[in-house]
Amino acid sequence: MNARTEPQVIESALTLDAGHHLSNTHLDALEEETIFILREVAGAFERPALLFSGGKDSLVMLKCAEKAFGAGRIPYPLLMIDTGHNFPEVTEFRDRRARELGAELIVRSVEDSMKRGSVRLAHPGESRNAHQSVTLLEAIEEFRFDALIGGARRDEEKARAKERIFSHRDAFGQWQPKAQRPELWTLFNTRLQPGEHFRVFPISNWTELDVWQYIARENVELPAIYYTHRREVVERRGLLVPVTELTPPRDGESVVVRDVRFRTVGDITCTCPVASLAASPEDIVIETLKAELSERGATRMDDKTSDASMEKRKKDGYF
C-alpha cells in the first residue's frame, strides 16, 4: 500500500522550482540493483525470458535491460501472455517497441489454450485474466524456460510483498511462500531440479512513485492510455469501469464521460482507470504522492474478490 505522504512534501513537489523539487537521486541505486539482477539472470540461467506486456513496469525493466546489454543485444526473448482482451493501444505499442529494440517477441494466447481445452471458462463473460497462469505454464514447458523475469513490485499487493527477488517455483509451476530461499548480501541461490524454474523480479524494491520518477527522468515512452484522456465509464463498486464491448453497462447504470488515465494496464475485463487530468510523468508523480490506495487496489476488479485472491493465483502459477 502507498504510505501517506506528509503535506509539506507534496507542497514542495508542487513547487517544482530550483529551490524545491522532489529528489530522485535514489533512482541511481534502484537502477544499479535492477541492472545487476538482469545480468545475474543472463549469467545464471540457460533459457530465461523477460515478461513484457507493454505496461509501464515492463517498459522500465526494458529500459534497464537496454542499459545492461545495449539495444539489439538483450540476451533473452520477450514473452507476452495475451488474453485476447488487452487494450489495443498497449499491444500495438508492445509490438512497435520490440521491433525498435531488435528483440525477439514471443506471444502466447489464452485463446489458443481454450482451443486446446486446457482453459475452460465458467461462462462466456468470465475474465480470462486468471487463466493466463495455464498459458504461461504451457509456454514454459514449450520453450523449457528456466527463469522468467517479471515487473512485479512489493508495494503493489499483499501477496507480492511476500516475494523474494528470485522466487522459486516447483515442477508444477507453483509458488510456496514458506519454501522461498534466503537472499543475503545479494547472494542468490539459483539451483534448480528438473522441471523447476524461477520467477525473477528485478524491480521488487521499487514503488509506483519510483517508477514514475524514473519514467520522467529517462523519458521512457508509454502507451497513451497512461495519461489523461476522455473515456466513457460507469461507477461500480467504487471503481470507474470502462464502457467497452467486453464491459458494457449493467441495467440501472449511467454512462458518463470522464477525464481518466490508467495506473496499470491489463485485461480489459478487470482493469479500471482512475479520474485524472495528469498529462505528463511529472503530473503523475504529484498524483502518486497524494494517492492513498495502491494501483491494484484502485484499479483492479479481480483483486476485489478477497484479500487472498492474488496469493491463491500465484500459488497456481500466476505472475
PDB file of C-alpha atoms in Angstrom:
ATOM      1  CA  MET A   1       0.000   0.000   0.000  1.00  0.00           C
ATOM      2  CA  ASN A   2       1.152   3.564  -0.601  1.00  0.00           C
ATOM      3  CA  ALA A   3       2.228   5.293   2.568  1.00  0.00           C
ATOM      4  CA  ARG A   4       0.531   8.629   3.216  1.00  0.00           C
ATOM      5  CA  THR A   5       2.831  11.459   2.192  1.00  0.00           C
ATOM      6  CA  GLU A   6       3.270  14.426   4.506  1.00  0.00           C
ATOM      7  CA  PRO A   7       1.565  17.617   3.220  1.00  0.00           C
ATOM      8  CA  GLN A   8       4.813  19.622   3.227  1.00  0.00           C
ATOM      9  CA  VAL A   9       6.451  17.066   0.902  1.00  0.00           C
ATOM     10  CA  ILE A  10       3.559  17.352  -1.537  1.00  0.00           C
ATOM     11  CA  GLU A  11       3.762  21.145  -1.336  1.00  0.00           C
ATOM     12  CA  SER A  12       7.473  21.047  -2.142  1.00  0.00           C
ATOM     13  CA  ALA A  13       6.833  18.738  -5.090  1.00  0.00           C
ATOM     14  CA  LEU A  14       4.090  21.007  -6.374  1.00  0.00           C
ATOM     15  CA  THR A  15       6.510  23.935  -6.402  1.00  0.00           C
ATOM     16  CA  LEU A  16       8.959  22.166  -8.741  1.00  0.00           C
ATOM     17  CA  ASP A  17      11.339  25.119  -8.870  1.00  0.00           C
ATOM     18  CA  ALA A  18      15.094  25.427  -8.403  1.00  0.00           C
ATOM     19  CA  GLY A  19      14.757  25.592  -4.642  1.00  0.00           C
ATOM     20  CA  HIS A  20      12.103  22.931  -4.078  1.00  0.00           C
ATOM     21  CA  HIS A  21      11.912  19.758  -6.107  1.00  0.00           C
ATOM     22  CA  LEU A  22      11.396  16.094  -5.393  1.00  0.00           C
ATOM     23  CA  SER A  23      14.754  14.340  -5.186  1.00  0.00           C
ATOM     24  CA  ASN A  24      15.318  11.344  -7.459  1.00  0.00           C
ATOM     25  CA  THR A  25      18.930  10.563  -6.570  1.00  0.00           C
ATOM     26  CA  HIS A  26      17.819   7.237  -5.042  1.00  0.00           C
ATOM     27  CA  LEU A  27      16.893   6.075  -8.533  1.00  0.00           C
ATOM     28  CA  ASP A  28      20.567   5.503  -9.313  1.00  0.00           C
ATOM     29  CA  ALA A  29      20.755   2.791  -6.634  1.00  0.00           C
ATOM     30  CA  LEU A  30      17.494   1.183  -7.770  1.00  0.00           C
ATOM     31  CA  GLU A  31      18.612   1.190 -11.392  1.00  0.00           C
ATOM     32  CA  GLU A  32      22.001  -0.273 -10.456  1.00  0.00           C
ATOM     33  CA  GLU A  33      20.315  -3.087  -8.487  1.00  0.00           C
ATOM     34  CA  THR A  34      17.956  -3.857 -11.384  1.00  0.00           C
ATOM     35  CA  ILE A  35      20.795  -3.959 -13.909  1.00  0.00           C
ATOM     36  CA  PHE A  36      22.775  -6.245 -11.601  1.00  0.00           C
ATOM     37  CA  ILE A  37      19.826  -8.663 -11.327  1.00  0.00           C
ATOM     38  CA  LEU A  38      19.185  -8.644 -15.090  1.00  0.00           C
ATOM     39  CA  ARG A  39      22.833  -9.540 -15.671  1.00  0.00           C
ATOM     40  CA  GLU A  40      22.703 -12.223 -12.962  1.00  0.00           C
ATOM     41  CA  VAL A  41      19.810 -13.877 -14.776  1.00  0.00           C
ATOM     42  CA  ALA A  42      21.713 -13.829 -18.060  1.00  0.00           C
ATOM     43  CA  GLY A  43      24.701 -15.465 -16.400  1.00  0.00           C
ATOM     44  CA  ALA A  44      22.940 -17.995 -14.164  1.00  0.00           C
ATOM     45  CA  PHE A  45      20.245 -19.476 -16.425  1.00  0.00           C
ATOM     46  CA  GLU A  46      20.247 -21.214 -19.789  1.00  0.00           C
ATOM     47  CA  ARG A  47      16.800 -20.236 -21.109  1.00  0.00           C
ATOM     48  CA  PRO A  48      15.462 -17.078 -19.427  1.00  0.00           C
ATOM     49  CA  ALA A  49      12.768 -14.780 -20.811  1.00  0.00           C
ATOM     50  CA  LEU A  50      11.518 -11.324 -19.892  1.00  0.00           C
ATOM     51  CA  LEU A  51       7.752 -10.998 -19.401  1.00  0.00           C
ATOM     52  CA  PHE A  52       6.752  -7.987 -21.475  1.00  0.00           C
ATOM     53  CA  SER A  53       3.204  -6.634 -21.572  1.00  0.00           C
ATOM     54  CA  GLY A  54       3.856  -3.129 -22.884  1.00  0.00           C
ATOM     55  CA  GLY A  55       2.949  -1.756 -19.439  1.00  0.00           C
ATOM     56  CA  LYS A  56       4.976   0.808 -17.502  1.00  0.00           C
ATOM     57  CA  ASP A  57       6.769  -1.660 -15.197  1.00  0.00           C
ATOM     58  CA  SER A  58       7.924  -3.912 -18.026  1.00  0.00           C
ATOM     59  CA  LEU A  59       8.994  -0.835 -20.012  1.00  0.00           C
ATOM     60  CA  VAL A  60      11.089   0.373 -17.085  1.00  0.00           C
ATOM     61  CA  MET A  61      12.702  -3.084 -16.925  1.00  0.00           C
ATOM     62  CA  LEU A  62      13.300  -2.960 -20.653  1.00  0.00           C
ATOM     63  CA  LYS A  63      14.997   0.429 -20.281  1.00  0.00           C
ATOM     64  CA  CYS A  64      17.276  -1.061 -17.617  1.00  0.00           C
ATOM     65  CA  ALA A  65      17.956  -4.057 -19.897  1.00  0.00           C
ATOM     66  CA  GLU A  66      18.994  -1.638 -22.654  1.00  0.00           C
ATOM     67  CA  LYS A  67      21.477  -0.089 -20.243  1.00  0.00           C
ATOM     68  CA  ALA A  68      22.643  -3.510 -19.067  1.00  0.00           C
ATOM     69  CA  PHE A  69      23.259  -5.033 -22.502  1.00  0.00           C
ATOM     70  CA  GLY A  70      22.698  -2.416 -25.215  1.00  0.00           C
ATOM     71  CA  ALA A  71      19.885  -2.021 -27.760  1.00  0.00           C
ATOM     72  CA  GLY A  72      19.680  -5.056 -30.015  1.00  0.00           C
ATOM     73  CA  ARG A  73      21.751  -7.115 -27.583  1.00  0.00           C
ATOM     74  CA  ILE A  74      19.226  -8.171 -24.912  1.00  0.00           C
ATOM     75  CA  PRO A  75      20.182 -11.844 -24.404  1.00  0.00           C
ATOM     76  CA  TYR A  76      16.715 -13.250 -23.771  1.00  0.00           C
ATOM     77  CA  PRO A  77      13.400 -13.112 -25.612  1.00  0.00           C
ATOM     78  CA  LEU A  78      10.388 -11.055 -24.541  1.00  0.00           C
ATOM     79  CA  LEU A  79       7.331 -13.155 -23.619  1.00  0.00           C
ATOM     80  CA  MET A  80       3.737 -11.917 -23.635  1.00  0.00           C
ATOM     81  CA  ILE A  81       0.766 -13.962 -22.412  1.00  0.00           C
ATOM     82  CA  ASP A  82      -2.165 -12.437 -24.280  1.00  0.00           C
ATOM     83  CA  THR A  83      -5.715 -12.880 -23.014  1.00  0.00           C
ATOM     84  CA  GLY A  84      -7.124 -11.619 -26.302  1.00  0.00           C
ATOM     85  CA  HIS A  85      -8.821  -8.875 -24.286  1.00  0.00           C
ATOM     86  CA  ASN A  86      -5.936  -6.446 -23.948  1.00  0.00           C
ATOM     87  CA  PHE A  87      -6.196  -2.754 -24.755  1.00  0.00           C
ATOM     88  CA  PRO A  88      -5.241  -2.363 -28.454  1.00  0.00           C
ATOM     89  CA  GLU A  89      -3.176   0.752 -27.697  1.00  0.00           C
ATOM     90  CA  VAL A  90      -0.968  -1.363 -25.430  1.00  0.00           C
ATOM     91  CA  THR A  91      -0.477  -4.353 -27.755  1.00  0.00           C
ATOM     92  CA  GLU A  92       0.340  -2.064 -30.681  1.00  0.00           C
ATOM     93  CA  PHE A  93       2.873  -0.226 -28.538  1.00  0.00           C
ATOM     94  CA  ARG A  94       4.331  -3.564 -27.328  1.00  0.00           C
ATOM     95  CA  ASP A  95       4.942  -4.773 -30.884  1.00  0.00           C
ATOM     96  CA  ARG A  96       6.478  -1.484 -32.019  1.00  0.00           C
ATOM     97  CA  ARG A  97       8.804  -1.253 -29.015  1.00  0.00           C
ATOM     98  CA  ALA A  98      10.069  -4.816 -29.514  1.00  0.00           C
ATOM     99  CA  ARG A  99      10.817  -4.047 -33.179  1.00  0.00           C
ATOM    100  CA  GLU A 100      12.670  -0.857 -32.255  1.00  0.00           C
ATOM    101  CA  LEU A 101      14.871  -2.761 -29.810  1.00  0.00           C
ATOM    102  CA  GLY A 102      15.516  -5.626 -32.207  1.00  0.00           C
ATOM    103  CA  ALA A 103      14.272  -8.005 -29.506  1.00  0.00           C
ATOM    104  CA  GLU A 104      12.640 -11.390 -30.075  1.00  0.00           C
ATOM    105  CA  LEU A 105       8.976 -11.230 -29.051  1.00  0.00           C
ATOM    106  CA  ILE A 106       7.088 -14.439 -28.239  1.00  0.00           C
ATOM    107  CA  VAL A 107       3.306 -14.151 -27.829  1.00  0.00           C
ATOM    108  CA  ARG A 108       1.191 -16.995 -26.469  1.00  0.00           C
ATOM    109  CA  SER A 109      -2.575 -16.654 -26.242  1.00  0.00           C
ATOM    110  CA  VAL A 110      -5.172 -17.762 -23.724  1.00  0.00           C
ATOM    111  CA  GLU A 111      -7.484 -18.261 -26.713  1.00  0.00           C
ATOM    112  CA  ASP A 112      -5.145 -20.985 -28.005  1.00  0.00           C
ATOM    113  CA  SER A 113      -5.290 -22.673 -24.601  1.00  0.00           C
ATOM    114  CA  MET A 114      -9.073 -22.531 -24.818  1.00  0.00           C
ATOM    115  CA  LYS A 115      -8.968 -24.236 -28.224  1.00  0.00           C
ATOM    116  CA  ARG A 116      -6.760 -26.984 -26.779  1.00  0.00           C
ATOM    117  CA  GLY A 117      -9.184 -27.437 -23.896  1.00  0.00           C
ATOM    118  CA  SER A 118      -6.617 -26.638 -21.212  1.00  0.00           C
ATOM    119  CA  VAL A 119      -8.594 -23.495 -20.313  1.00  0.00           C
ATOM    120  CA  ARG A 120     -12.349 -23.664 -19.860  1.00  0.00           C
ATOM    121  CA  LEU A 121     -14.362 -20.615 -18.911  1.00  0.00           C
ATOM    122  CA  ALA A 122     -17.209 -20.973 -16.440  1.00  0.00           C
ATOM    123  CA  HIS A 123     -19.289 -18.733 -18.739  1.00  0.00           C
ATOM    124  CA  PRO A 124     -18.518 -16.696 -21.886  1.00  0.00           C
ATOM    125  CA  GLY A 125     -18.284 -13.423 -19.938  1.00  0.00           C
ATOM    126  CA  GLU A 126     -15.752 -14.705 -17.400  1.00  0.00           C
ATOM    127  CA  SER A 127     -12.493 -12.754 -17.215  1.00  0.00           C
ATOM    128  CA  ARG A 128      -9.579 -14.570 -18.792  1.00  0.00           C
ATOM    129  CA  ASN A 129      -7.053 -12.793 -16.589  1.00  0.00           C
ATOM    130  CA  ALA A 130      -6.552 -15.557 -14.014  1.00  0.00           C
ATOM    131  CA  HIS A 131      -6.386 -18.165 -16.783  1.00  0.00           C
ATOM    132  CA  GLN A 132      -3.114 -16.676 -18.004  1.00  0.00           C
ATOM    133  CA  SER A 133      -1.444 -18.984 -15.471  1.00  0.00           C
ATOM    134  CA  VAL A 134      -2.275 -22.015 -17.616  1.00  0.00           C
ATOM    135  CA  THR A 135      -0.998 -20.440 -20.833  1.00  0.00           C
ATOM    136  CA  LEU A 136       2.150 -19.271 -19.080  1.00  0.00           C
ATOM    137  CA  LEU A 137       2.919 -22.749 -17.744  1.00  0.00           C
ATOM    138  CA  GLU A 138       2.326 -24.153 -21.232  1.00  0.00           C
ATOM    139  CA  ALA A 139       4.800 -21.623 -22.666  1.00  0.00           C
ATOM    140  CA  ILE A 140       7.359 -22.566 -20.003  1.00  0.00           C
ATOM    141  CA  GLU A 141       7.013 -26.213 -20.991  1.00  0.00           C
ATOM    142  CA  GLU A 142       7.125 -25.411 -24.726  1.00  0.00           C
ATOM    143  CA  PHE A 143      10.313 -23.354 -24.568  1.00  0.00           C
ATOM    144  CA  ARG A 144      11.794 -25.004 -21.445  1.00  0.00           C
ATOM    145  CA  PHE A 145      12.272 -21.611 -19.795  1.00  0.00           C
ATOM    146  CA  ASP A 146      14.191 -21.842 -16.520  1.00  0.00           C
ATOM    147  CA  ALA A 147      13.719 -18.206 -15.442  1.00  0.00           C
ATOM    148  CA  LEU A 148      11.017 -15.646 -16.177  1.00  0.00           C
ATOM    149  CA  ILE A 149      11.748 -12.002 -15.404  1.00  0.00           C
ATOM    150  CA  GLY A 150       8.668 -10.081 -14.269  1.00  0.00           C
ATOM    151  CA  GLY A 151       7.860  -6.496 -13.327  1.00  0.00           C
ATOM    152  CA  ALA A 152       6.015  -7.148 -10.052  1.00  0.00           C
ATOM    153  CA  ARG A 153       6.789  -4.804  -7.150  1.00  0.00           C
ATOM    154  CA  ARG A 154       6.376  -5.470  -3.442  1.00  0.00           C
ATOM    155  CA  ASP A 155       4.290  -2.337  -2.878  1.00  0.00           C
ATOM    156  CA  GLU A 156       1.565  -3.492  -5.274  1.00  0.00           C
ATOM    157  CA  GLU A 157      -0.265  -6.076  -3.196  1.00  0.00           C
ATOM    158  CA  LYS A 158      -0.013  -8.159   0.000  1.00  0.00           C
ATOM    159  CA  ALA A 159       0.935 -11.429  -1.708  1.00  0.00           C
ATOM    160  CA  ARG A 160       3.598  -9.743  -3.827  1.00  0.00           C
ATOM    161  CA  ALA A 161       5.103  -8.270  -0.669  1.00  0.00           C
ATOM    162  CA  LYS A 162       5.997 -11.852   0.327  1.00  0.00           C
ATOM    163  CA  GLU A 163       8.075 -12.452  -2.798  1.00  0.00           C
ATOM    164  CA  ARG A 164      11.806 -12.883  -2.936  1.00  0.00           C
ATOM    165  CA  ILE A 165      13.631 -11.286  -5.868  1.00  0.00           C
ATOM    166  CA  PHE A 166      14.476 -14.809  -7.105  1.00  0.00           C
ATOM    167  CA  SER A 167      11.194 -16.626  -6.475  1.00  0.00           C
ATOM    168  CA  HIS A 168      11.455 -20.415  -6.744  1.00  0.00           C
ATOM    169  CA  ARG A 169       8.680 -22.355  -8.488  1.00  0.00           C
ATOM    170  CA  ASP A 170       8.335 -26.125  -8.228  1.00  0.00           C
ATOM    171  CA  ALA A 171       7.922 -28.621 -11.070  1.00  0.00           C
ATOM    172  CA  PHE A 172       4.193 -27.786 -11.198  1.00  0.00           C
ATOM    173  CA  GLY A 173       4.912 -24.055 -11.533  1.00  0.00           C
ATOM    174  CA  GLN A 174       3.573 -23.415  -8.050  1.00  0.00           C
ATOM    175  CA  TRP A 175       4.774 -20.799  -5.569  1.00  0.00           C
ATOM    176  CA  GLN A 176       5.177 -21.830  -1.945  1.00  0.00           C
ATOM    177  CA  PRO A 177       5.741 -18.695   0.174  1.00  0.00           C
ATOM    178  CA  LYS A 178       7.129 -20.675   3.127  1.00  0.00           C
ATOM    179  CA  ALA A 179       9.640 -22.505   0.942  1.00  0.00           C
ATOM    180  CA  GLN A 180      11.400 -19.461  -0.517  1.00  0.00           C
ATOM    181  CA  ARG A 181      15.165 -19.208  -0.238  1.00  0.00           C
ATOM    182  CA  PRO A 182      17.089 -16.649   1.835  1.00  0.00           C
ATOM    183  CA  GLU A 183      18.628 -13.721  -0.037  1.00  0.00           C
ATOM    184  CA  LEU A 184      21.520 -12.353   1.996  1.00  0.00           C
ATOM    185  CA  TRP A 185      24.116  -9.846   0.758  1.00  0.00           C
ATOM    186  CA  THR A 186      22.696 -10.041  -2.802  1.00  0.00           C
ATOM    187  CA  LEU A 187      23.690 -13.711  -2.996  1.00  0.00           C
ATOM    188  CA  PHE A 188      21.040 -15.720  -4.838  1.00  0.00           C
ATOM    189  CA  ASN A 189      20.592 -19.495  -4.709  1.00  0.00           C
ATOM    190  CA  THR A 190      19.655 -20.354  -8.300  1.00  0.00           C
ATOM    191  CA  ARG A 191      19.920 -24.135  -8.130  1.00  0.00           C
ATOM    192  CA  LEU A 192      17.082 -25.960  -9.848  1.00  0.00           C
ATOM    193  CA  GLN A 193      15.806 -29.506 -10.012  1.00  0.00           C
ATOM    194  CA  PRO A 194      14.497 -30.797 -13.371  1.00  0.00           C
ATOM    195  CA  GLY A 195      11.221 -29.111 -14.303  1.00  0.00           C
ATOM    196  CA  GLU A 196      11.580 -26.265 -11.790  1.00  0.00           C
ATOM    197  CA  HIS A 197      12.071 -22.617 -12.648  1.00  0.00           C
ATOM    198  CA  PHE A 198      12.429 -19.168 -11.129  1.00  0.00           C
ATOM    199  CA  ARG A 199      10.352 -16.030 -11.398  1.00  0.00           C
ATOM    200  CA  VAL A 200      12.743 -13.096 -11.024  1.00  0.00           C
ATOM    201  CA  PHE A 201      11.549  -9.617 -10.023  1.00  0.00           C
ATOM    202  CA  PRO A 202      14.312  -7.032 -10.583  1.00  0.00           C
ATOM    203  CA  ILE A 203      12.163  -4.037  -9.572  1.00  0.00           C
ATOM    204  CA  SER A 204      10.828  -5.613  -6.369  1.00  0.00           C
ATOM    205  CA  ASN A 205      12.221  -2.759  -4.279  1.00  0.00           C
ATOM    206  CA  TRP A 206      10.758  -0.005  -6.463  1.00  0.00           C
ATOM    207  CA  THR A 207       7.496   1.753  -5.628  1.00  0.00           C
ATOM    208  CA  GLU A 208       4.945   3.194  -8.017  1.00  0.00           C
ATOM    209  CA  LEU A 209       6.397   6.629  -7.254  1.00  0.00           C
ATOM    210  CA  ASP A 210       9.912   5.407  -8.100  1.00  0.00           C
ATOM    211  CA  VAL A 211       8.666   4.038 -11.423  1.00  0.00           C
ATOM    212  CA  TRP A 212       7.092   7.359 -12.417  1.00  0.00           C
ATOM    213  CA  GLN A 213      10.114   9.359 -11.298  1.00  0.00           C
ATOM    214  CA  TYR A 214      12.289   7.067 -13.425  1.00  0.00           C
ATOM    215  CA  ILE A 215       9.952   7.397 -16.411  1.00  0.00           C
ATOM    216  CA  ALA A 216      10.200  11.186 -16.060  1.00  0.00           C
ATOM    217  CA  ARG A 217      13.990  11.169 -15.672  1.00  0.00           C
ATOM    218  CA  GLU A 218      14.686   8.757 -18.527  1.00  0.00           C
ATOM    219  CA  ASN A 219      11.916   9.984 -20.861  1.00  0.00           C
ATOM    220  CA  VAL A 220      10.529   6.447 -21.140  1.00  0.00           C
ATOM    221  CA  GLU A 221       7.780   6.348 -23.757  1.00  0.00           C
ATOM    222  CA  LEU A 222       4.490   4.747 -22.654  1.00  0.00           C
ATOM    223  CA  PRO A 223       1.159   3.829 -24.259  1.00  0.00           C
ATOM    224  CA  ALA A 224      -1.056   6.923 -24.413  1.00  0.00           C
ATOM    225  CA  ILE A 225      -3.730   5.499 -22.085  1.00  0.00           C
ATOM    226  CA  TYR A 226      -1.400   6.028 -19.108  1.00  0.00           C
ATOM    227  CA  TYR A 227      -2.126   9.755 -19.472  1.00  0.00           C
ATOM    228  CA  THR A 228      -5.355  11.710 -19.210  1.00  0.00           C
ATOM    229  CA  HIS A 229      -7.974  11.182 -21.904  1.00  0.00           C
ATOM    230  CA  ARG A 230     -11.755  11.252 -22.178  1.00  0.00           C
ATOM    231  CA  ARG A 231     -13.495   7.899 -21.820  1.00  0.00           C
ATOM    232  CA  GLU A 232     -16.998   6.555 -21.179  1.00  0.00           C
ATOM    233  CA  VAL A 233     -17.216   4.864 -17.770  1.00  0.00           C
ATOM    234  CA  VAL A 234     -19.708   3.656 -15.203  1.00  0.00           C
ATOM    235  CA  GLU A 235     -19.253   3.722 -11.442  1.00  0.00           C
ATOM    236  CA  ARG A 236     -19.311   0.228  -9.943  1.00  0.00           C
ATOM    237  CA  ARG A 237     -18.170  -0.958  -6.514  1.00  0.00           C
ATOM    238  CA  GLY A 238     -16.081   2.166  -6.027  1.00  0.00           C
ATOM    239  CA  LEU A 239     -14.319   1.792  -9.400  1.00  0.00           C
ATOM    240  CA  LEU A 240     -14.640   3.522 -12.761  1.00  0.00           C
ATOM    241  CA  VAL A 241     -15.361   0.691 -15.183  1.00  0.00           C
ATOM    242  CA  PRO A 242     -14.571   1.486 -18.844  1.00  0.00           C
ATOM    243  CA  VAL A 243     -17.502   1.028 -21.200  1.00  0.00           C
ATOM    244  CA  THR A 244     -16.448  -1.412 -23.935  1.00  0.00           C
ATOM    245  CA  GLU A 245     -17.961  -4.339 -25.819  1.00  0.00           C
ATOM    246  CA  LEU A 246     -16.442  -6.595 -23.152  1.00  0.00           C
ATOM    247  CA  THR A 247     -17.594  -4.435 -20.223  1.00  0.00           C
ATOM    248  CA  PRO A 248     -20.982  -2.961 -21.162  1.00  0.00           C
ATOM    249  CA  PRO A 249     -23.052  -1.025 -18.631  1.00  0.00           C
ATOM    250  CA  ARG A 250     -25.435  -3.065 -16.494  1.00  0.00           C
ATOM    251  CA  ASP A 251     -29.116  -2.376 -16.006  1.00  0.00           C
ATOM    252  CA  GLY A 252     -29.581   0.788 -13.998  1.00  0.00           C
ATOM    253  CA  GLU A 253     -26.029   2.084 -14.516  1.00  0.00           C
ATOM    254  CA  SER A 254     -25.485   5.529 -16.004  1.00  0.00           C
ATOM    255  CA  VAL A 255     -22.736   6.036 -18.559  1.00  0.00           C
ATOM    256  CA  VAL A 256     -20.698   9.208 -18.061  1.00  0.00           C
ATOM    257  CA  VAL A 257     -17.693  10.674 -19.876  1.00  0.00           C
ATOM    258  CA  ARG A 258     -14.791  11.410 -17.537  1.00  0.00           C
ATOM    259  CA  ASP A 259     -11.188  12.564 -17.731  1.00  0.00           C
ATOM    260  CA  VAL A 260      -9.288   9.429 -16.756  1.00  0.00           C
ATOM    261  CA  ARG A 261      -5.968   7.648 -17.031  1.00  0.00           C
ATOM    262  CA  PHE A 262      -4.833   4.088 -16.308  1.00  0.00           C
ATOM    263  CA  ARG A 263      -2.443   3.489 -13.416  1.00  0.00           C
ATOM    264  CA  THR A 264      -1.899  -0.076 -14.626  1.00  0.00           C
ATOM    265  CA  VAL A 265      -2.876  -1.852 -17.844  1.00  0.00           C
ATOM    266  CA  GLY A 266      -4.096  -5.416 -18.196  1.00  0.00           C
ATOM    267  CA  ASP A 267      -7.117  -7.382 -19.323  1.00  0.00           C
ATOM    268  CA  ILE A 268      -9.961  -5.031 -20.260  1.00  0.00           C
ATOM    269  CA  THR A 269     -12.459  -7.085 -18.266  1.00  0.00           C
ATOM    270  CA  CYS A 270     -10.784  -6.356 -14.921  1.00  0.00           C
ATOM    271  CA  THR A 271      -8.749  -3.159 -15.349  1.00  0.00           C
ATOM    272  CA  CYS A 272     -10.218   0.230 -14.476  1.00  0.00           C
ATOM    273  CA  PRO A 273      -8.959   3.784 -14.962  1.00  0.00           C
ATOM    274  CA  VAL A 274      -8.876   6.496 -12.315  1.00  0.00           C
ATOM    275  CA  ALA A 275     -10.150  10.054 -12.574  1.00  0.00           C
ATOM    276  CA  SER A 276      -7.190  12.222 -13.567  1.00  0.00           C
ATOM    277  CA  LEU A 277      -6.053  15.266 -15.513  1.00  0.00           C
ATOM    278  CA  ALA A 278      -2.382  14.217 -15.397  1.00  0.00           C
ATOM    279  CA  ALA A 279      -0.880  14.635 -18.860  1.00  0.00           C
ATOM    280  CA  SER A 280       2.812  14.023 -18.126  1.00  0.00           C
ATOM    281  CA  PRO A 281       5.029  11.851 -15.888  1.00  0.00           C
ATOM    282  CA  GLU A 282       5.678  14.896 -13.697  1.00  0.00           C
ATOM    283  CA  ASP A 283       1.923  15.388 -13.204  1.00  0.00           C
ATOM    284  CA  ILE A 284       1.568  11.720 -12.259  1.00  0.00           C
ATOM    285  CA  VAL A 285       4.415  11.969  -9.749  1.00  0.00           C
ATOM    286  CA  ILE A 286       2.370  14.623  -7.935  1.00  0.00           C
ATOM    287  CA  GLU A 287      -0.787  12.484  -8.053  1.00  0.00           C
ATOM    288  CA  THR A 288       1.089   9.437  -6.798  1.00  0.00           C
ATOM    289  CA  LEU A 289       2.414  11.369  -3.813  1.00  0.00           C
ATOM    290  CA  LYS A 290      -1.174  12.028  -2.765  1.00  0.00           C
ATOM    291  CA  ALA A 291      -2.547   8.536  -3.510  1.00  0.00           C
ATOM    292  CA  GLU A 292      -3.824   6.513  -0.554  1.00  0.00           C
ATOM    293  CA  LEU A 293      -4.584   3.278  -2.436  1.00  0.00           C
ATOM    294  CA  SER A 294      -2.142   1.024  -4.251  1.00  0.00           C
ATOM    295  CA  GLU A 295      -2.548   0.929  -8.011  1.00  0.00           C
ATOM    296  CA  ARG A 296      -4.052  -2.576  -7.908  1.00  0.00           C
ATOM    297  CA  GLY A 297      -6.389  -1.637  -5.065  1.00  0.00           C
ATOM    298  CA  ALA A 298      -7.619   1.374  -7.011  1.00  0.00           C
ATOM    299  CA  THR A 299      -7.919  -0.204 -10.442  1.00  0.00           C
ATOM    300  CA  ARG A 300      -8.329  -3.997 -10.433  1.00  0.00           C
ATOM    301  CA  MET A 301     -11.758  -5.630 -10.211  1.00  0.00           C
ATOM    302  CA  ASP A 302     -10.283  -9.136  -9.909  1.00  0.00           C
ATOM    303  CA  ASP A 303      -8.447  -8.210  -6.697  1.00  0.00           C
ATOM    304  CA  LYS A 304     -11.722  -7.211  -5.011  1.00  0.00           C
ATOM    305  CA  THR A 305     -12.924 -10.791  -4.598  1.00  0.00           C
ATOM    306  CA  SER A 306     -10.965 -11.458  -1.387  1.00  0.00           C
ATOM    307  CA  ASP A 307      -7.764 -10.455   0.394  1.00  0.00           C
ATOM    308  CA  ALA A 308      -6.217 -13.798  -0.598  1.00  0.00           C
ATOM    309  CA  SER A 309      -7.199 -13.815  -4.283  1.00  0.00           C
ATOM    310  CA  MET A 310      -3.763 -12.817  -5.581  1.00  0.00           C
ATOM    311  CA  GLU A 311      -1.944 -15.263  -3.298  1.00  0.00           C
ATOM    312  CA  LYS A 312      -4.130 -18.131  -4.497  1.00  0.00           C
ATOM    313  CA  ARG A 313      -3.474 -17.247  -8.136  1.00  0.00           C
ATOM    314  CA  LYS A 314       0.271 -17.011  -7.541  1.00  0.00           C
ATOM    315  CA  LYS A 315       0.278 -20.452  -5.961  1.00  0.00           C
ATOM    316  CA  ASP A 316      -1.412 -21.689  -9.147  1.00  0.00           C
ATOM    317  CA  GLY A 317       1.339 -20.236 -11.338  1.00  0.00           C
ATOM    318  CA  TYR A 318       0.286 -16.614 -11.873  1.00  0.00           C
ATOM    319  CA  PHE A 319       2.924 -13.908 -12.445  1.00  0.00           C
TER     320      PHE A 319
END
